């Protein structure tokens, strides 16, 4: 196998991978780090230091937005897991054949449609002149038009909607591989619904739960569209701050520091999640 | 909880009701987006003013349909151009990666595999800004050194393509590797025994076997490229793809033209998605 010819083939296969990873992933992130630790002291004059990070910690607006984004993303992840698990279980275990395929496809279709279109749909539903407000007026529940958009509730609805499919799909896959007879055996041995869920179903579904949680958390944390469009102008999301620093204020140094903080937060949480659940990145994501 | 285990009917019906509610929640936004594409009013909101097709074919202001709204038609073209390049590059590199990771053992393979997965857990905005910062510093250095102007490294379509390629390649690699793992190596050995060259065997035996996954990965790449927003937003220049144009329009107040575009997008992406499933299933 290890002839000169196959060695050449190996290097030819290695080239595109290295070219991609080095020029588009590794070097840009190193570059981002170096920009984040340079401070502007004059026109085209920079000094190395952690001043941009100090700006972040000294300005309550910045770190509060950071904490708020993190907290709401975690909340979205938990909510998505609680709402999505019964659905995934229903699709994987309680339906068969064509019904199963149909339900699964119905889950997948919104997942293929652009996030912008999905968010737009929620805007039409929730705005003051929207469908929900009109419906409630028509049924007499409320007297005048009510604005359901531009608050944290609307952001949560949108974030859960955007990401729940990324929770359901891995859950369905792992639950599908759970043998029904294990659950039957659990009942035969006198287990209750709860104890079977806790001791058989959830441990088996763990890789799916972890990969779903990681993806949902990442998507919420890095989301820009949903918080900006559904949360309105006053609602702050950390990616929005990064965008402002880069595109509006042209302060790339501070923007890079923000980017690095977000990257640090997301990697830390993903790392902790993997450690706590004893899963590995290649085991959960690289299926 | 499974069909063979008896359950109280109250619980069963609550469960069914929950599942039904969930699917209504899932379908609701897409349904209203589609419905308001046919409302004869300049706002995508109630009251319902009657059915119209003007938002698709209209030519007179304020009822200018999708097919006559220049900025949108141009943006669709831009998106398609980007998507074709991204899909082509991602599938080519993804196929090489699949062969590398499935067929070869080498030092540092585990590390490289994890690096390959990283784009999955880096937020899109950060991929965008890191590529933006890196490309501009390279451009600045080159311009200082040579005095020439490097347009390709400034925000624009090339950077958008590179930015999307940087994470879509991971998906392509995973899809193609999954199929390559199922390939029976003895088929290739048989071809070699029958006198095929190494490359000939790969081209005539292995690649046709991989084709469904390659096409499937290509379709998924097109879908992801078309709908990508976060990475694109940071790298976009004067030629904006569809999602960016729609976002701008949405921020400044929307008309049902956006519903009409969305309806077309929903239909097209559902069709493409089903296509990719069919290709991945055919074995």
PDB file of N, CA and C in Angstrom, chain A residues 10 14 17 20 24 27-29 35 83 86-87 89-90 93-94 105-106 112-118 120-122 124 127 129 134 157 161 164 168 180 184 187 218 222 224-225 229 243 246 252 259 263 282 286, chain B residues 1-5 15 18-19 22-23 25-26 29 33 36 44-46 97 100 104 106 113 115-117 121 123 126 129-130 133-134 136 165-166 170 227 229-230 233-234 246-247 250 254 259 262 269 273 277:
ATOM      1  N   UNK A  10      -1.667  10.512  -1.440  1.00  0.00           N
ATOM      2  CA  UNK A  10      -1.994  10.980  -0.092  1.00  0.00           C
ATOM      3  C   UNK A  10      -1.755  12.478   0.040  1.00  0.00           C
ATOM      4  N   UNK A  14      -4.309  15.502   0.777  1.00  0.00           N
ATOM      5  CA  UNK A  14      -4.108  16.326   1.975  1.00  0.00           C
ATOM      6  C   UNK A  14      -4.116  17.814   1.639  1.00  0.00           C
ATOM      7  N   UNK A  17      -7.446  19.928   1.881  1.00  0.00           N
ATOM      8  CA  UNK A  17      -7.873  20.030   3.279  1.00  0.00           C
ATOM      9  C   UNK A  17      -7.041  21.072   4.014  1.00  0.00           C
ATOM     10  N   UNK A  20      -7.688  24.629   2.791  1.00  0.00           N
ATOM     11  CA  UNK A  20      -8.957  25.137   3.320  1.00  0.00           C
ATOM     12  C   UNK A  20      -8.817  25.518   4.791  1.00  0.00           C
ATOM     13  N   UNK A  24      -8.629  29.504   5.574  1.00  0.00           N
ATOM     14  CA  UNK A  24      -9.966  30.031   5.871  1.00  0.00           C
ATOM     15  C   UNK A  24     -10.384  29.861   7.325  1.00  0.00           C
ATOM     16  N   UNK A  27      -5.622  30.601  10.087  1.00  0.00           N
ATOM     17  CA  UNK A  27      -5.001  31.926   9.988  1.00  0.00           C
ATOM     18  C   UNK A  27      -5.983  33.069  10.266  1.00  0.00           C
ATOM     19  N   UNK A  28      -7.204  33.021   9.726  1.00  0.00           N
ATOM     20  CA  UNK A  28      -8.128  34.124  10.054  1.00  0.00           C
ATOM     21  C   UNK A  28      -8.383  34.274  11.547  1.00  0.00           C
ATOM     22  N   UNK A  29      -8.469  33.147  12.272  1.00  0.00           N
ATOM     23  CA  UNK A  29      -8.743  33.282  13.706  1.00  0.00           C
ATOM     24  C   UNK A  29      -7.535  33.789  14.472  1.00  0.00           C
ATOM     25  N   UNK A  35      -5.657  41.251  15.946  1.00  0.00           N
ATOM     26  CA  UNK A  35      -6.347  42.541  15.826  1.00  0.00           C
ATOM     27  C   UNK A  35      -7.019  42.896  17.148  1.00  0.00           C
ATOM     28  N   UNK A  83     -39.404  20.928  24.574  1.00  0.00           N
ATOM     29  CA  UNK A  83     -40.499  20.898  23.599  1.00  0.00           C
ATOM     30  C   UNK A  83     -40.262  19.850  22.519  1.00  0.00           C
ATOM     31  N   UNK A  86     -40.556  15.235  23.220  1.00  0.00           N
ATOM     32  CA  UNK A  86     -41.777  14.433  22.995  1.00  0.00           C
ATOM     33  C   UNK A  86     -42.084  14.250  21.511  1.00  0.00           C
ATOM     34  N   UNK A  87     -41.789  15.287  20.709  1.00  0.00           N
ATOM     35  CA  UNK A  87     -42.060  15.187  19.272  1.00  0.00           C
ATOM     36  C   UNK A  87     -41.148  14.147  18.636  1.00  0.00           C
ATOM     37  N   UNK A  89     -39.704  11.698  20.115  1.00  0.00           N
ATOM     38  CA  UNK A  89     -40.099  10.380  20.617  1.00  0.00           C
ATOM     39  C   UNK A  89     -41.315   9.873  19.847  1.00  0.00           C
ATOM     40  N   UNK A  90     -42.268  10.766  19.616  1.00  0.00           N
ATOM     41  CA  UNK A  90     -43.478  10.391  18.873  1.00  0.00           C
ATOM     42  C   UNK A  90     -43.102   9.901  17.476  1.00  0.00           C
ATOM     43  N   UNK A  93     -40.798   6.551  17.838  1.00  0.00           N
ATOM     44  CA  UNK A  93     -41.278   5.339  18.499  1.00  0.00           C
ATOM     45  C   UNK A  93     -42.770   5.053  18.312  1.00  0.00           C
ATOM     46  N   UNK A  94     -43.579   6.072  18.070  1.00  0.00           N
ATOM     47  CA  UNK A  94     -45.020   5.824  18.058  1.00  0.00           C
ATOM     48  C   UNK A  94     -45.632   5.806  16.664  1.00  0.00           C
ATOM     49  N   UNK A 105     -40.625  14.449   7.304  1.00  0.00           N
ATOM     50  CA  UNK A 105     -40.480  15.415   6.215  1.00  0.00           C
ATOM     51  C   UNK A 105     -41.101  16.756   6.587  1.00  0.00           C
ATOM     52  N   UNK A 106     -42.256  16.708   7.288  1.00  0.00           N
ATOM     53  CA  UNK A 106     -42.899  17.951   7.699  1.00  0.00           C
ATOM     54  C   UNK A 106     -42.004  18.744   8.639  1.00  0.00           C
ATOM     55  N   UNK A 112     -35.320  23.552   5.741  1.00  0.00           N
ATOM     56  CA  UNK A 112     -34.660  23.888   4.478  1.00  0.00           C
ATOM     57  C   UNK A 112     -34.948  25.321   4.048  1.00  0.00           C
ATOM     58  N   UNK A 113     -36.050  25.868   4.543  1.00  0.00           N
ATOM     59  CA  UNK A 113     -36.426  27.213   4.106  1.00  0.00           C
ATOM     60  C   UNK A 113     -35.568  28.245   4.821  1.00  0.00           C
ATOM     61  N   UNK A 114     -35.220  29.288   4.099  1.00  0.00           N
ATOM     62  CA  UNK A 114     -34.354  30.331   4.642  1.00  0.00           C
ATOM     63  C   UNK A 114     -34.870  30.879   5.964  1.00  0.00           C
ATOM     64  N   UNK A 115     -33.929  31.132   6.866  1.00  0.00           N
ATOM     65  CA  UNK A 115     -34.262  31.662   8.181  1.00  0.00           C
ATOM     66  C   UNK A 115     -34.989  32.997   8.063  1.00  0.00           C
ATOM     67  N   UNK A 116     -34.613  33.756   7.047  1.00  0.00           N
ATOM     68  CA  UNK A 116     -35.237  35.054   6.835  1.00  0.00           C
ATOM     69  C   UNK A 116     -36.737  34.899   6.584  1.00  0.00           C
ATOM     70  N   UNK A 117     -37.099  33.910   5.769  1.00  0.00           N
ATOM     71  CA  UNK A 117     -38.510  33.685   5.452  1.00  0.00           C
ATOM     72  C   UNK A 117     -39.267  33.273   6.708  1.00  0.00           C
ATOM     73  N   UNK A 118     -38.651  32.408   7.520  1.00  0.00           N
ATOM     74  CA  UNK A 118     -39.318  31.960   8.744  1.00  0.00           C
ATOM     75  C   UNK A 118     -39.542  33.136   9.689  1.00  0.00           C
ATOM     76  N   UNK A 120     -39.735  36.274   8.876  1.00  0.00           N
ATOM     77  CA  UNK A 120     -40.736  37.125   8.235  1.00  0.00           C
ATOM     78  C   UNK A 120     -42.142  36.625   8.564  1.00  0.00           C
ATOM     79  N   UNK A 121     -42.319  35.305   8.522  1.00  0.00           N
ATOM     80  CA  UNK A 121     -43.609  34.715   8.874  1.00  0.00           C
ATOM     81  C   UNK A 121     -44.030  35.120  10.276  1.00  0.00           C
ATOM     82  N   UNK A 122     -43.114  35.059  11.226  1.00  0.00           N
ATOM     83  CA  UNK A 122     -43.446  35.446  12.601  1.00  0.00           C
ATOM     84  C   UNK A 122     -43.753  36.923  12.699  1.00  0.00           C
ATOM     85  N   UNK A 124     -45.268  38.689  10.410  1.00  0.00           N
ATOM     86  CA  UNK A 124     -46.639  38.849   9.933  1.00  0.00           C
ATOM     87  C   UNK A 124     -47.635  38.390  10.993  1.00  0.00           C
ATOM     88  N   UNK A 127     -47.109  41.068  14.489  1.00  0.00           N
ATOM     89  CA  UNK A 127     -47.123  42.539  14.527  1.00  0.00           C
ATOM     90  C   UNK A 127     -48.510  43.094  14.857  1.00  0.00           C
ATOM     91  N   UNK A 129     -50.670  44.903  13.401  1.00  0.00           N
ATOM     92  CA  UNK A 129     -51.748  44.697  12.444  1.00  0.00           C
ATOM     93  C   UNK A 129     -51.737  43.250  11.957  1.00  0.00           C
ATOM     94  N   UNK A 134     -55.281  40.521  15.108  1.00  0.00           N
ATOM     95  CA  UNK A 134     -56.604  40.605  14.470  1.00  0.00           C
ATOM     96  C   UNK A 134     -57.518  39.483  14.930  1.00  0.00           C
ATOM     97  N   UNK A 157     -39.790  32.961  20.871  1.00  0.00           N
ATOM     98  CA  UNK A 157     -40.607  32.203  19.910  1.00  0.00           C
ATOM     99  C   UNK A 157     -39.818  31.990  18.618  1.00  0.00           C
ATOM    100  N   UNK A 161     -38.280  28.452  17.243  1.00  0.00           N
ATOM    101  CA  UNK A 161     -38.752  28.005  15.931  1.00  0.00           C
ATOM    102  C   UNK A 161     -37.580  27.738  14.991  1.00  0.00           C
ATOM    103  N   UNK A 164     -35.457  24.463  16.609  1.00  0.00           N
ATOM    104  CA  UNK A 164     -35.993  23.226  17.180  1.00  0.00           C
ATOM    105  C   UNK A 164     -35.757  22.019  16.267  1.00  0.00           C
ATOM    106  N   UNK A 168     -34.658  18.179  16.995  1.00  0.00           N
ATOM    107  CA  UNK A 168     -35.494  17.011  16.710  1.00  0.00           C
ATOM    108  C   UNK A 168     -34.771  15.991  15.829  1.00  0.00           C
ATOM    109  N   UNK A 180     -37.181  -1.339  20.728  1.00  0.00           N
ATOM    110  CA  UNK A 180     -38.433  -1.287  21.488  1.00  0.00           C
ATOM    111  C   UNK A 180     -38.480  -2.321  22.617  1.00  0.00           C
ATOM    112  N   UNK A 184     -40.029  -2.475  26.496  1.00  0.00           N
ATOM    113  CA  UNK A 184     -40.983  -3.494  26.944  1.00  0.00           C
ATOM    114  C   UNK A 184     -40.433  -4.247  28.144  1.00  0.00           C
ATOM    115  N   UNK A 187     -40.844  -2.318  31.254  1.00  0.00           N
ATOM    116  CA  UNK A 187     -42.206  -2.398  31.821  1.00  0.00           C
ATOM    117  C   UNK A 187     -42.446  -3.757  32.471  1.00  0.00           C
ATOM    118  N   UNK A 218     -25.367  27.025  19.756  1.00  0.00           N
ATOM    119  CA  UNK A 218     -24.519  27.770  18.822  1.00  0.00           C
ATOM    120  C   UNK A 218     -25.360  28.645  17.901  1.00  0.00           C
ATOM    121  N   UNK A 222     -25.161  32.695  17.981  1.00  0.00           N
ATOM    122  CA  UNK A 222     -24.637  33.359  16.795  1.00  0.00           C
ATOM    123  C   UNK A 222     -25.725  33.962  15.923  1.00  0.00           C
ATOM    124  N   UNK A 224     -28.398  36.440  14.332  1.00  0.00           N
ATOM    125  CA  UNK A 224     -28.418  37.892  14.162  1.00  0.00           C
ATOM    126  C   UNK A 224     -29.801  38.344  13.731  1.00  0.00           C
ATOM    127  N   UNK A 225     -30.337  37.597  12.734  1.00  0.00           N
ATOM    128  CA  UNK A 225     -31.625  37.964  12.147  1.00  0.00           C
ATOM    129  C   UNK A 225     -32.767  38.019  13.148  1.00  0.00           C
ATOM    130  N   UNK A 229     -34.774  41.404  14.054  1.00  0.00           N
ATOM    131  CA  UNK A 229     -36.077  41.639  13.412  1.00  0.00           C
ATOM    132  C   UNK A 229     -37.236  41.486  14.387  1.00  0.00           C
ATOM    133  N   UNK A 243     -21.592  43.417  14.784  1.00  0.00           N
ATOM    134  CA  UNK A 243     -21.889  44.016  13.481  1.00  0.00           C
ATOM    135  C   UNK A 243     -21.708  45.528  13.538  1.00  0.00           C
ATOM    136  N   UNK A 246     -18.058  46.516  13.556  1.00  0.00           N
ATOM    137  CA  UNK A 246     -17.358  46.268  12.304  1.00  0.00           C
ATOM    138  C   UNK A 246     -17.847  47.153  11.175  1.00  0.00           C
ATOM    139  N   UNK A 252     -12.618  47.939  14.112  1.00  0.00           N
ATOM    140  CA  UNK A 252     -12.368  46.503  13.970  1.00  0.00           C
ATOM    141  C   UNK A 252     -11.682  45.915  15.189  1.00  0.00           C
ATOM    142  N   UNK A 259     -15.724  39.523  19.088  1.00  0.00           N
ATOM    143  CA  UNK A 259     -15.807  38.243  18.388  1.00  0.00           C
ATOM    144  C   UNK A 259     -15.092  37.155  19.158  1.00  0.00           C
ATOM    145  N   UNK A 263     -16.553  33.754  20.784  1.00  0.00           N
ATOM    146  CA  UNK A 263     -15.964  32.460  20.443  1.00  0.00           C
ATOM    147  C   UNK A 263     -15.540  31.718  21.708  1.00  0.00           C
ATOM    148  N   UNK A 282     -16.114  14.486  17.893  1.00  0.00           N
ATOM    149  CA  UNK A 282     -16.242  13.653  16.685  1.00  0.00           C
ATOM    150  C   UNK A 282     -17.361  12.636  16.845  1.00  0.00           C
ATOM    151  N   UNK A 286     -19.702  14.496  14.277  1.00  0.00           N
ATOM    152  CA  UNK A 286     -19.169  13.921  13.050  1.00  0.00           C
ATOM    153  C   UNK A 286     -19.838  12.625  12.636  1.00  0.00           C
TER     154      UNK A 286
ATOM    155  N   UNK B   1     -45.543   3.456  26.431  1.00  0.00           N
ATOM    156  CA  UNK B   1     -45.130   4.566  25.573  1.00  0.00           C
ATOM    157  C   UNK B   1     -44.838   4.112  24.138  1.00  0.00           C
ATOM    158  N   UNK B   2     -44.713   2.822  23.926  1.00  0.00           N
ATOM    159  CA  UNK B   2     -44.635   2.326  22.561  1.00  0.00           C
ATOM    160  C   UNK B   2     -45.915   1.552  22.308  1.00  0.00           C
ATOM    161  N   UNK B   3     -46.265   1.295  21.031  1.00  0.00           N
ATOM    162  CA  UNK B   3     -47.590   0.759  20.736  1.00  0.00           C
ATOM    163  C   UNK B   3     -47.944  -0.498  21.541  1.00  0.00           C
ATOM    164  N   UNK B   4     -46.939  -1.321  21.877  1.00  0.00           N
ATOM    165  CA  UNK B   4     -47.254  -2.576  22.552  1.00  0.00           C
ATOM    166  C   UNK B   4     -47.529  -2.392  24.039  1.00  0.00           C
ATOM    167  N   UNK B   5     -47.231  -1.180  24.553  1.00  0.00           N
ATOM    168  CA  UNK B   5     -47.459  -0.962  25.978  1.00  0.00           C
ATOM    169  C   UNK B   5     -48.759  -0.190  26.163  1.00  0.00           C
ATOM    170  N   UNK B  15     -51.131  13.650  24.536  1.00  0.00           N
ATOM    171  CA  UNK B  15     -49.916  13.549  23.746  1.00  0.00           C
ATOM    172  C   UNK B  15     -50.197  13.898  22.283  1.00  0.00           C
ATOM    173  N   UNK B  18     -50.769  17.537  21.787  1.00  0.00           N
ATOM    174  CA  UNK B  18     -49.515  18.285  21.813  1.00  0.00           C
ATOM    175  C   UNK B  18     -48.794  18.194  20.466  1.00  0.00           C
ATOM    176  N   UNK B  19     -48.732  16.961  19.925  1.00  0.00           N
ATOM    177  CA  UNK B  19     -48.057  16.776  18.639  1.00  0.00           C
ATOM    178  C   UNK B  19     -48.755  17.590  17.546  1.00  0.00           C
ATOM    179  N   UNK B  22     -47.975  21.207  17.903  1.00  0.00           N
ATOM    180  CA  UNK B  22     -46.608  21.462  17.475  1.00  0.00           C
ATOM    181  C   UNK B  22     -46.524  21.611  15.958  1.00  0.00           C
ATOM    182  N   UNK B  23     -47.214  20.724  15.245  1.00  0.00           N
ATOM    183  CA  UNK B  23     -47.125  20.816  13.785  1.00  0.00           C
ATOM    184  C   UNK B  23     -47.845  22.051  13.254  1.00  0.00           C
ATOM    185  N   UNK B  25     -47.825  24.928  14.914  1.00  0.00           N
ATOM    186  CA  UNK B  25     -46.793  25.934  15.187  1.00  0.00           C
ATOM    187  C   UNK B  25     -45.739  25.937  14.080  1.00  0.00           C
ATOM    188  N   UNK B  26     -45.375  24.719  13.638  1.00  0.00           N
ATOM    189  CA  UNK B  26     -44.357  24.581  12.605  1.00  0.00           C
ATOM    190  C   UNK B  26     -44.831  25.140  11.267  1.00  0.00           C
ATOM    191  N   UNK B  29     -46.108  29.976  10.375  1.00  0.00           N
ATOM    192  CA  UNK B  29     -45.417  31.107   9.746  1.00  0.00           C
ATOM    193  C   UNK B  29     -45.294  30.940   8.236  1.00  0.00           C
ATOM    194  N   UNK B  33     -46.992  33.397   5.347  1.00  0.00           N
ATOM    195  CA  UNK B  33     -46.129  34.037   4.341  1.00  0.00           C
ATOM    196  C   UNK B  33     -46.677  33.761   2.950  1.00  0.00           C
ATOM    197  N   UNK B  36     -50.252  35.600   2.246  1.00  0.00           N
ATOM    198  CA  UNK B  36     -50.249  37.046   1.999  1.00  0.00           C
ATOM    199  C   UNK B  36     -49.580  37.429   0.685  1.00  0.00           C
ATOM    200  N   UNK B  44     -48.302  43.430   3.896  1.00  0.00           N
ATOM    201  CA  UNK B  44     -48.547  42.018   4.165  1.00  0.00           C
ATOM    202  C   UNK B  44     -49.229  41.840   5.524  1.00  0.00           C
ATOM    203  N   UNK B  45     -50.435  42.378   5.678  1.00  0.00           N
ATOM    204  CA  UNK B  45     -51.148  42.212   6.938  1.00  0.00           C
ATOM    205  C   UNK B  45     -52.640  42.258   6.659  1.00  0.00           C
ATOM    206  N   UNK B  46     -53.425  41.927   7.677  1.00  0.00           N
ATOM    207  CA  UNK B  46     -54.877  41.972   7.530  1.00  0.00           C
ATOM    208  C   UNK B  46     -55.327  43.426   7.452  1.00  0.00           C
ATOM    209  N   UNK B  97     -11.509  15.130   1.006  1.00  0.00           N
ATOM    210  CA  UNK B  97     -11.457  14.901   2.447  1.00  0.00           C
ATOM    211  C   UNK B  97     -11.984  13.525   2.803  1.00  0.00           C
ATOM    212  N   UNK B 100      -9.479  10.980   2.068  1.00  0.00           N
ATOM    213  CA  UNK B 100      -8.367  11.106   3.006  1.00  0.00           C
ATOM    214  C   UNK B 100      -8.714  10.480   4.354  1.00  0.00           C
ATOM    215  N   UNK B 104      -7.146   6.657   4.502  1.00  0.00           N
ATOM    216  CA  UNK B 104      -5.750   6.779   4.931  1.00  0.00           C
ATOM    217  C   UNK B 104      -5.637   6.867   6.444  1.00  0.00           C
ATOM    218  N   UNK B 106      -2.865   8.268   9.176  1.00  0.00           N
ATOM    219  CA  UNK B 106      -1.614   9.032   9.229  1.00  0.00           C
ATOM    220  C   UNK B 106      -1.541   9.733  10.571  1.00  0.00           C
ATOM    221  N   UNK B 113      -9.163  15.835  11.933  1.00  0.00           N
ATOM    222  CA  UNK B 113     -10.601  15.568  11.868  1.00  0.00           C
ATOM    223  C   UNK B 113     -11.361  16.563  12.746  1.00  0.00           C
ATOM    224  N   UNK B 115     -10.286  19.550  13.628  1.00  0.00           N
ATOM    225  CA  UNK B 115     -10.188  20.857  12.965  1.00  0.00           C
ATOM    226  C   UNK B 115     -11.222  20.960  11.849  1.00  0.00           C
ATOM    227  N   UNK B 116     -11.428  19.824  11.142  1.00  0.00           N
ATOM    228  CA  UNK B 116     -12.379  19.811  10.037  1.00  0.00           C
ATOM    229  C   UNK B 116     -13.800  20.046  10.568  1.00  0.00           C
ATOM    230  N   UNK B 117     -14.072  19.557  11.801  1.00  0.00           N
ATOM    231  CA  UNK B 117     -15.416  19.724  12.368  1.00  0.00           C
ATOM    232  C   UNK B 117     -15.630  21.115  12.972  1.00  0.00           C
ATOM    233  N   UNK B 121     -19.026  24.518  14.932  1.00  0.00           N
ATOM    234  CA  UNK B 121     -19.292  25.141  16.230  1.00  0.00           C
ATOM    235  C   UNK B 121     -18.729  26.559  16.327  1.00  0.00           C
ATOM    236  N   UNK B 123     -19.665  30.328  15.450  1.00  0.00           N
ATOM    237  CA  UNK B 123     -20.798  31.109  14.945  1.00  0.00           C
ATOM    238  C   UNK B 123     -20.469  31.753  13.596  1.00  0.00           C
ATOM    239  N   UNK B 126     -18.708  35.094  13.338  1.00  0.00           N
ATOM    240  CA  UNK B 126     -17.276  35.108  13.644  1.00  0.00           C
ATOM    241  C   UNK B 126     -16.459  34.582  12.476  1.00  0.00           C
ATOM    242  N   UNK B 129     -16.299  37.641  10.214  1.00  0.00           N
ATOM    243  CA  UNK B 129     -15.364  38.726  10.554  1.00  0.00           C
ATOM    244  C   UNK B 129     -13.921  38.261  10.507  1.00  0.00           C
ATOM    245  N   UNK B 130     -13.663  36.984  10.866  1.00  0.00           N
ATOM    246  CA  UNK B 130     -12.261  36.565  10.852  1.00  0.00           C
ATOM    247  C   UNK B 130     -11.733  36.543   9.416  1.00  0.00           C
ATOM    248  N   UNK B 133     -11.238  40.224   8.340  1.00  0.00           N
ATOM    249  CA  UNK B 133     -10.033  40.831   8.912  1.00  0.00           C
ATOM    250  C   UNK B 133      -8.789  40.279   8.228  1.00  0.00           C
ATOM    251  N   UNK B 134      -8.749  38.958   8.048  1.00  0.00           N
ATOM    252  CA  UNK B 134      -7.567  38.327   7.459  1.00  0.00           C
ATOM    253  C   UNK B 134      -7.370  38.778   6.017  1.00  0.00           C
ATOM    254  N   UNK B 136      -8.440  41.456   4.551  1.00  0.00           N
ATOM    255  CA  UNK B 136      -8.033  42.854   4.404  1.00  0.00           C
ATOM    256  C   UNK B 136      -6.598  43.070   4.822  1.00  0.00           C
ATOM    257  N   UNK B 165     -18.016  28.782   1.690  1.00  0.00           N
ATOM    258  CA  UNK B 165     -17.264  27.548   1.436  1.00  0.00           C
ATOM    259  C   UNK B 165     -16.607  27.050   2.722  1.00  0.00           C
ATOM    260  N   UNK B 166     -16.142  28.006   3.567  1.00  0.00           N
ATOM    261  CA  UNK B 166     -15.365  27.614   4.737  1.00  0.00           C
ATOM    262  C   UNK B 166     -16.156  26.709   5.689  1.00  0.00           C
ATOM    263  N   UNK B 170     -17.510  21.376   5.456  1.00  0.00           N
ATOM    264  CA  UNK B 170     -17.629  20.388   6.527  1.00  0.00           C
ATOM    265  C   UNK B 170     -18.839  19.482   6.306  1.00  0.00           C
ATOM    266  N   UNK B 227     -29.456  30.265   1.609  1.00  0.00           N
ATOM    267  CA  UNK B 227     -30.121  30.827   2.776  1.00  0.00           C
ATOM    268  C   UNK B 227     -29.144  31.413   3.782  1.00  0.00           C
ATOM    269  N   UNK B 229     -27.000  33.738   5.931  1.00  0.00           N
ATOM    270  CA  UNK B 229     -27.129  35.166   6.182  1.00  0.00           C
ATOM    271  C   UNK B 229     -25.951  35.697   6.986  1.00  0.00           C
ATOM    272  N   UNK B 230     -25.652  35.060   8.124  1.00  0.00           N
ATOM    273  CA  UNK B 230     -24.690  35.623   9.070  1.00  0.00           C
ATOM    274  C   UNK B 230     -23.302  35.841   8.487  1.00  0.00           C
ATOM    275  N   UNK B 233     -23.422  38.420   5.519  1.00  0.00           N
ATOM    276  CA  UNK B 233     -23.630  39.805   5.940  1.00  0.00           C
ATOM    277  C   UNK B 233     -22.309  40.529   6.171  1.00  0.00           C
ATOM    278  N   UNK B 234     -21.317  39.819   6.728  1.00  0.00           N
ATOM    279  CA  UNK B 234     -20.054  40.453   7.075  1.00  0.00           C
ATOM    280  C   UNK B 234     -19.144  40.634   5.858  1.00  0.00           C
ATOM    281  N   UNK B 246     -33.299  41.051   0.816  1.00  0.00           N
ATOM    282  CA  UNK B 246     -34.587  40.902   1.496  1.00  0.00           C
ATOM    283  C   UNK B 246     -34.530  41.471   2.908  1.00  0.00           C
ATOM    284  N   UNK B 247     -33.409  41.269   3.591  1.00  0.00           N
ATOM    285  CA  UNK B 247     -33.250  41.798   4.942  1.00  0.00           C
ATOM    286  C   UNK B 247     -33.335  43.331   4.928  1.00  0.00           C
ATOM    287  N   UNK B 250     -36.865  44.318   4.391  1.00  0.00           N
ATOM    288  CA  UNK B 250     -37.675  43.997   5.556  1.00  0.00           C
ATOM    289  C   UNK B 250     -37.488  45.028   6.659  1.00  0.00           C
ATOM    290  N   UNK B 254     -42.112  46.252   4.822  1.00  0.00           N
ATOM    291  CA  UNK B 254     -42.200  45.217   3.802  1.00  0.00           C
ATOM    292  C   UNK B 254     -43.458  45.382   2.950  1.00  0.00           C
ATOM    293  N   UNK B 259     -43.379  38.524   0.243  1.00  0.00           N
ATOM    294  CA  UNK B 259     -44.113  37.267   0.419  1.00  0.00           C
ATOM    295  C   UNK B 259     -44.014  36.420  -0.838  1.00  0.00           C
ATOM    296  N   UNK B 262     -40.678  34.904  -0.990  1.00  0.00           N
ATOM    297  CA  UNK B 262     -40.592  33.848   0.016  1.00  0.00           C
ATOM    298  C   UNK B 262     -41.315  32.596  -0.441  1.00  0.00           C
ATOM    299  N   UNK B 269     -36.957  25.475  -2.212  1.00  0.00           N
ATOM    300  CA  UNK B 269     -36.110  24.748  -1.269  1.00  0.00           C
ATOM    301  C   UNK B 269     -36.741  23.433  -0.845  1.00  0.00           C
ATOM    302  N   UNK B 273     -34.753  20.103  -1.377  1.00  0.00           N
ATOM    303  CA  UNK B 273     -34.529  19.263  -0.203  1.00  0.00           C
ATOM    304  C   UNK B 273     -34.992  17.839  -0.445  1.00  0.00           C
ATOM    305  N   UNK B 277     -32.820  14.265  -0.570  1.00  0.00           N
ATOM    306  CA  UNK B 277     -33.169  13.045   0.161  1.00  0.00           C
ATOM    307  C   UNK B 277     -33.247  11.854  -0.783  1.00  0.00           C
TER     308      UNK B 277
END
